[in-house]
CSV table of C-alpha atoms in Angstrom, one decimal:
chain,number,residue,atom,x,y,z
Y,247,MET,CA,9.8,-7.1,-26.9
Y,248,MET,CA,9.6,-3.9,-24.8
Y,249,SER,CA,9.0,-6.0,-21.7
Y,250,LYS,CA,11.7,-5.4,-19.1
Y,251,LYS,CA,13.1,-8.6,-17.6
Y,252,ILE,CA,13.8,-8.7,-13.9
Y,253,SER,CA,16.7,-10.9,-12.7
Y,254,ASN,CA,16.0,-13.7,-10.2
Y,255,GLU,CA,18.4,-12.0,-7.8
Y,256,ALA,CA,16.6,-8.6,-8.1
Y,257,MET,CA,13.3,-10.4,-7.6
Y,258,GLN,CA,14.5,-12.2,-4.4
Y,259,GLN,CA,15.7,-8.9,-3.0
Y,260,ALA,CA,12.4,-7.3,-3.7
Y,261,VAL,CA,10.6,-10.1,-1.9
Y,262,LEU,CA,13.0,-9.8,1.1
Y,263,ARG,CA,12.3,-6.1,1.3
Y,264,SER,CA,8.6,-6.9,1.2
Y,265,ARG,CA,8.9,-9.2,4.2
Y,266,GLU,CA,10.8,-6.5,6.1
Y,267,HIS,CA,7.9,-4.2,5.3
Y,268,TRP,CA,5.3,-6.6,6.6
Y,269,ASN,CA,7.3,-7.0,9.9
Y,270,THR,CA,8.0,-3.3,10.3
Y,271,VAL,CA,4.4,-2.0,9.6
Y,272,ARG,CA,2.4,-4.6,11.4
Y,273,LEU,CA,4.7,-5.6,14.3
Y,274,GLY,CA,6.7,-2.6,15.0
Y,275,GLY,CA,10.2,-3.6,13.8
Y,276,PRO,CA,12.2,-5.6,11.2
Y,277,ASP,CA,12.5,-8.5,13.6
Y,278,GLY,CA,8.7,-8.9,13.8
Y,279,LYS,CA,8.5,-8.0,17.5
Y,280,GLY,CA,6.5,-5.1,18.7
Y,281,GLN,CA,2.9,-3.9,18.8
Y,282,LYS,CA,0.5,-4.5,16.0
Y,283,ALA,CA,-1.2,-1.5,14.3
Y,284,ALA,CA,-4.6,-0.5,15.6
Y,285,LYS,CA,-6.4,-1.0,12.3
Y,286,PRO,CA,-5.6,-1.6,8.6
Y,287,ARG,CA,-3.6,1.1,6.9
Y,288,ILE,CA,-4.1,2.6,3.5
Y,289,THR,CA,-3.0,1.0,0.2
Y,290,ILE,CA,-2.6,2.7,-3.2
Y,291,ALA,CA,-3.8,0.5,-6.1
Y,292,ILE,CA,-2.8,1.6,-9.6
Y,293,SER,CA,-4.5,0.5,-12.8
Y,294,ARG,CA,-3.0,1.6,-16.0
Y,295,GLU,CA,-3.1,1.5,-19.8
Y,296,TYR,CA,0.1,0.1,-21.3
Y,297,GLY,CA,2.6,3.0,-21.7
Y,298,ALA,CA,0.6,5.4,-19.6
Y,299,GLN,CA,3.3,5.6,-16.9
Y,300,GLY,CA,1.4,3.8,-14.2
Y,301,SER,CA,4.7,2.1,-13.0
Y,302,SER,CA,6.5,5.4,-13.1
Y,303,LEU,CA,3.8,7.0,-10.9
Y,304,ALA,CA,4.2,4.0,-8.5
Y,305,ARG,CA,7.9,4.6,-8.3
Y,306,GLU,CA,7.4,8.3,-7.7
Y,307,LEU,CA,4.9,7.7,-5.0
Y,308,ALA,CA,7.2,5.1,-3.4
Y,309,LYS,CA,10.1,7.6,-3.3
Y,310,ARG,CA,7.9,10.3,-1.7
Y,311,LEU,CA,6.1,8.0,0.8
Y,312,HIS,CA,8.9,5.5,1.4
Y,313,TRP,CA,6.4,2.7,0.6
Y,314,PRO,CA,7.2,-0.5,-1.2
Y,315,VAL,CA,5.8,-1.2,-4.7
Y,316,TYR,CA,4.3,-4.5,-5.6
Y,317,ASP,CA,3.9,-5.1,-9.3
Y,318,ARG,CA,2.8,-8.1,-11.3
Y,319,ASN,CA,6.2,-9.8,-11.1
Y,320,ILE,CA,6.5,-9.5,-7.4
Y,321,LEU,CA,2.9,-10.4,-6.7
Y,322,ASP,CA,3.2,-13.5,-8.8
Y,323,ARG,CA,6.4,-14.5,-7.1
Y,324,ILE,CA,4.9,-14.1,-3.7
Y,325,SER,CA,1.9,-16.1,-4.7
Y,326,ASP,CA,4.1,-18.9,-6.0
Y,327,GLU,CA,6.5,-19.2,-3.1
Y,328,THR,CA,5.1,-21.2,-0.3
Y,329,GLU,CA,7.4,-19.9,2.4
Y,330,THR,CA,7.0,-16.2,1.5
Y,331,ARG,CA,3.2,-16.7,1.1
Y,332,ALA,CA,3.0,-18.4,4.5
Y,333,ALA,CA,4.9,-15.6,6.2
Y,334,ILE,CA,2.6,-12.8,5.0
Y,335,PHE,CA,-0.5,-14.9,5.8
Y,336,ARG,CA,0.7,-15.7,9.2
Y,337,ARG,CA,1.2,-12.1,10.1
Y,338,VAL,CA,-2.5,-11.4,9.3
Y,339,ASP,CA,-3.8,-14.5,11.0
Y,340,GLU,CA,-1.9,-13.7,14.2
Y,341,CYS,CA,-3.2,-10.2,14.4
Y,342,ASP,CA,-6.7,-10.7,13.2
Y,343,PRO,CA,-7.8,-14.3,12.4
Y,344,ASN,CA,-11.1,-13.2,10.9
Y,345,TRP,CA,-9.9,-10.4,8.8
Y,346,PHE,CA,-9.2,-12.3,5.6
Y,347,SER,CA,-12.5,-14.2,5.5
Y,348,ASN,CA,-14.5,-11.0,6.2
Y,349,ALA,CA,-12.6,-9.0,3.5
Y,350,TRP,CA,-13.0,-11.8,0.9
Y,351,GLU,CA,-16.7,-12.0,1.7
Y,352,GLY,CA,-16.8,-8.2,1.0
Y,353,VAL,CA,-15.0,-8.7,-2.4
Y,354,THR,CA,-17.3,-11.5,-3.6
Y,355,GLY,CA,-20.3,-9.5,-2.5
Y,356,LYS,CA,-19.3,-6.6,-4.8
Y,357,VAL,CA,-17.9,-8.5,-7.9
Y,358,THR,CA,-18.2,-11.9,-9.4
Y,359,VAL,CA,-14.8,-13.6,-9.2
Y,360,ALA,CA,-14.1,-16.3,-11.7
Y,361,GLU,CA,-13.2,-19.8,-10.4
Y,362,GLN,CA,-9.9,-19.8,-12.3
Y,363,TYR,CA,-8.7,-16.7,-10.5
Y,364,ASN,CA,-5.3,-17.6,-8.9
Y,365,GLU,CA,-6.2,-19.3,-5.7
Y,366,HIS,CA,-3.4,-17.5,-3.7
Y,367,LEU,CA,-3.3,-14.1,-5.4
Y,368,PRO,CA,-6.4,-12.6,-3.8
Y,369,ARG,CA,-5.2,-13.6,-0.4
Y,370,VAL,CA,-1.8,-12.1,-1.1
Y,371,LEU,CA,-3.5,-8.8,-2.2
Y,372,LEU,CA,-5.7,-8.7,0.8
Y,373,SER,CA,-2.9,-9.5,3.1
Y,374,LEU,CA,-0.8,-6.7,1.7
Y,375,ALA,CA,-3.7,-4.4,2.2
Y,376,TYR,CA,-4.0,-5.5,5.8
Y,377,HIS,CA,-0.3,-4.6,6.3
Y,378,GLY,CA,-1.0,-1.4,4.3
Y,379,ASN,CA,1.4,1.5,3.5
Y,380,CYS,CA,2.2,0.0,0.1
Y,381,ILE,CA,1.5,0.5,-3.6
Y,382,ILE,CA,0.1,-2.2,-5.7
Y,383,VAL,CA,0.3,-2.0,-9.5
Y,384,GLY,CA,-2.2,-4.1,-11.6
Y,385,ARG,CA,-3.4,-7.6,-10.9
Y,386,GLY,CA,-7.0,-6.4,-10.4
Y,387,ALA,CA,-6.2,-4.9,-7.0
Y,388,CYS,CA,-8.9,-2.2,-7.3
Y,389,PHE,CA,-11.5,-5.0,-7.5
Y,390,VAL,CA,-10.1,-6.9,-4.5
Y,391,LEU,CA,-8.9,-4.5,-1.9
Y,392,PRO,CA,-11.3,-2.9,0.6
Y,393,ARG,CA,-12.6,0.4,-0.8
Y,394,GLU,CA,-12.4,2.3,2.5
Y,395,THR,CA,-8.7,1.7,3.0
Y,396,THR,CA,-7.6,1.9,-0.7
Y,397,LEU,CA,-6.9,4.8,-3.0
Y,398,ASN,CA,-7.7,3.5,-6.5
Y,399,ILE,CA,-5.9,5.3,-9.3
Y,400,GLN,CA,-6.0,4.8,-13.1
Y,401,CYS,CA,-3.4,6.1,-15.5
Y,402,VAL,CA,-4.5,6.7,-19.1
Y,403,ALA,CA,-3.3,8.5,-22.2
Y,404,PRO,CA,-4.3,8.7,-25.8
Y,405,LEU,CA,-2.8,5.9,-27.9
Y,406,GLU,CA,-0.8,8.3,-30.1
Y,407,ALA,CA,0.8,9.9,-27.0
Y,408,ARG,CA,1.8,6.5,-25.6
Y,409,VAL,CA,3.2,5.5,-29.0
Y,410,ALA,CA,5.2,8.7,-29.3
Y,411,ARG,CA,6.6,8.4,-25.8
Y,412,ILE,CA,7.8,4.8,-26.2
Y,413,VAL,CA,9.3,5.6,-29.6
Y,414,ARG,CA,11.1,8.6,-28.1
Y,415,GLU,CA,12.4,6.8,-25.0
Y,416,GLU,CA,13.1,3.3,-26.4
Y,417,GLY,CA,13.6,3.8,-30.1
Y,418,PHE,CA,11.3,1.1,-31.4
Y,419,PRO,CA,9.5,1.6,-34.7
Y,420,ALA,CA,6.1,3.4,-34.3
Y,421,ASP,CA,4.1,0.7,-36.0
Y,422,GLU,CA,5.6,-2.0,-33.9
Y,423,VAL,CA,5.0,0.0,-30.7
Y,424,LYS,CA,1.4,0.7,-31.7
Y,425,ARG,CA,0.7,-3.0,-32.3
Y,426,HIS,CA,2.3,-4.0,-29.0
Y,427,ILE,CA,0.3,-1.4,-27.0
Y,428,GLU,CA,-2.9,-2.6,-28.5
Y,429,GLU,CA,-2.0,-6.2,-27.7
Y,430,MET,CA,-1.1,-5.4,-24.1
Y,431,ASP,CA,-4.2,-3.3,-23.6
Y,432,GLY,CA,-6.4,-6.0,-25.0
Y,433,ALA,CA,-4.7,-8.7,-22.8
Y,434,ARG,CA,-5.1,-6.6,-19.6
Y,435,GLN,CA,-8.8,-5.8,-20.3
Y,436,HIS,CA,-9.4,-9.5,-21.1
Y,437,TRP,CA,-7.8,-10.6,-17.9
Y,438,ILE,CA,-10.0,-8.2,-15.8
Y,439,ARG,CA,-13.2,-9.2,-17.7
Y,440,ALA,CA,-12.3,-12.9,-17.4
Y,441,HIS,CA,-11.6,-12.9,-13.7
Y,442,PHE,CA,-14.0,-10.3,-12.4
Y,443,HIS,CA,-16.6,-9.9,-15.2
Y,444,LYS,CA,-16.1,-6.1,-15.0
Y,445,ASP,CA,-15.1,-3.4,-17.5
Y,446,PRO,CA,-11.8,-2.0,-16.3
Y,447,GLU,CA,-12.6,1.3,-18.2
Y,448,TYR,CA,-15.6,2.0,-16.0
Y,449,SER,CA,-14.6,5.2,-14.3
Y,450,HIS,CA,-16.5,4.6,-11.0
Y,451,PHE,CA,-14.0,2.0,-9.9
Y,452,TYR,CA,-11.4,4.7,-9.5
Y,453,ASP,CA,-10.9,7.6,-7.1
Y,454,LEU,CA,-8.4,9.4,-9.4
Y,455,ILE,CA,-7.9,9.1,-13.2
Y,456,PHE,CA,-4.8,10.8,-14.6
Y,457,ASN,CA,-4.2,11.6,-18.2
Y,458,THR,CA,-0.4,11.3,-18.3
Y,459,ALA,CA,-0.3,12.9,-21.8
Y,460,ARG,CA,-1.2,16.2,-20.1
Y,461,LEU,CA,0.0,15.7,-16.5
Y,462,THR,CA,3.6,15.0,-15.5
Y,463,VAL,CA,4.3,12.1,-13.2
Y,464,PRO,CA,5.3,14.4,-10.3
Y,465,ALA,CA,2.1,16.4,-10.7
Y,466,CYS,CA,0.1,13.2,-10.5
Y,467,ALA,CA,2.0,12.1,-7.4
Y,468,GLU,CA,1.3,15.4,-5.7
Y,469,MET,CA,-2.4,15.1,-6.3
Y,470,ALA,CA,-2.4,11.5,-5.3
Y,471,ILE,CA,-0.7,12.3,-2.0
Y,472,ARG,CA,-3.3,15.1,-1.3
Y,473,ALA,CA,-6.1,12.5,-2.0
Y,474,LEU,CA,-4.3,10.0,0.3
Y,475,ALA,CA,-4.5,12.5,3.1
Y,476,ASP,CA,-8.3,12.8,2.6
Y,477,VAL,CA,-8.7,9.0,2.7
Y,478,SER,CA,-6.6,8.9,5.9
Y,479,GLU,CA,-8.6,11.6,7.5
Y,480,ALA,CA,-11.8,9.8,6.7
Y,481,LEU,CA,-10.5,6.7,8.3
Y,482,THR,CA,-9.4,8.6,11.4
Y,483,ASN,CA,-12.9,10.1,11.8
Y,484,GLN,CA,-14.7,6.8,11.5
């Protein structure tokens, strides 16, 4: 219910676009030949309450920045596919063999990561961050990605506003929508707490928190892009 299914063909196309992105950003062209970037680029990580338009913001930013979006479905597919996973890891290992181990040490030094955390997913997230110039939605990215090269965003909205929007846009009964939102919010919070032992509602994890009941998605995107420029300038001045 209310979950949008993605066809296998669409998923494969998304993964192929992702591989082109890794080649283009890190190695200077779609064929993977060229100069590697001088240092890691910036990544946007979006956390969201269910129905708070986090995915809509990701798509709006992707349109403006011409960056790919990695959501839960794509991340899980990359983590599960050996060939695709190997391709992205290889790019990082070729450019900087010590980057992943150093980055993961930084993660485990900041948060406690549960043993059952997907063995491949953290490396996928960190590898995407190494390639940079992308948007990652969910999957605990704000707890894993290096803070200095990541703009962490959270999208929130009051429950009644989220219910009203979904009822208006999708036509489901309000009581059914409310129950589904509460279930999804609970599942997401449980996932973060189980894997990182952190409260995802703690505001200090985020650089920007948008109340999408009051702010439009385009307005949020404009503010995020301005903040992105500040993060980029800070990196340049290091």
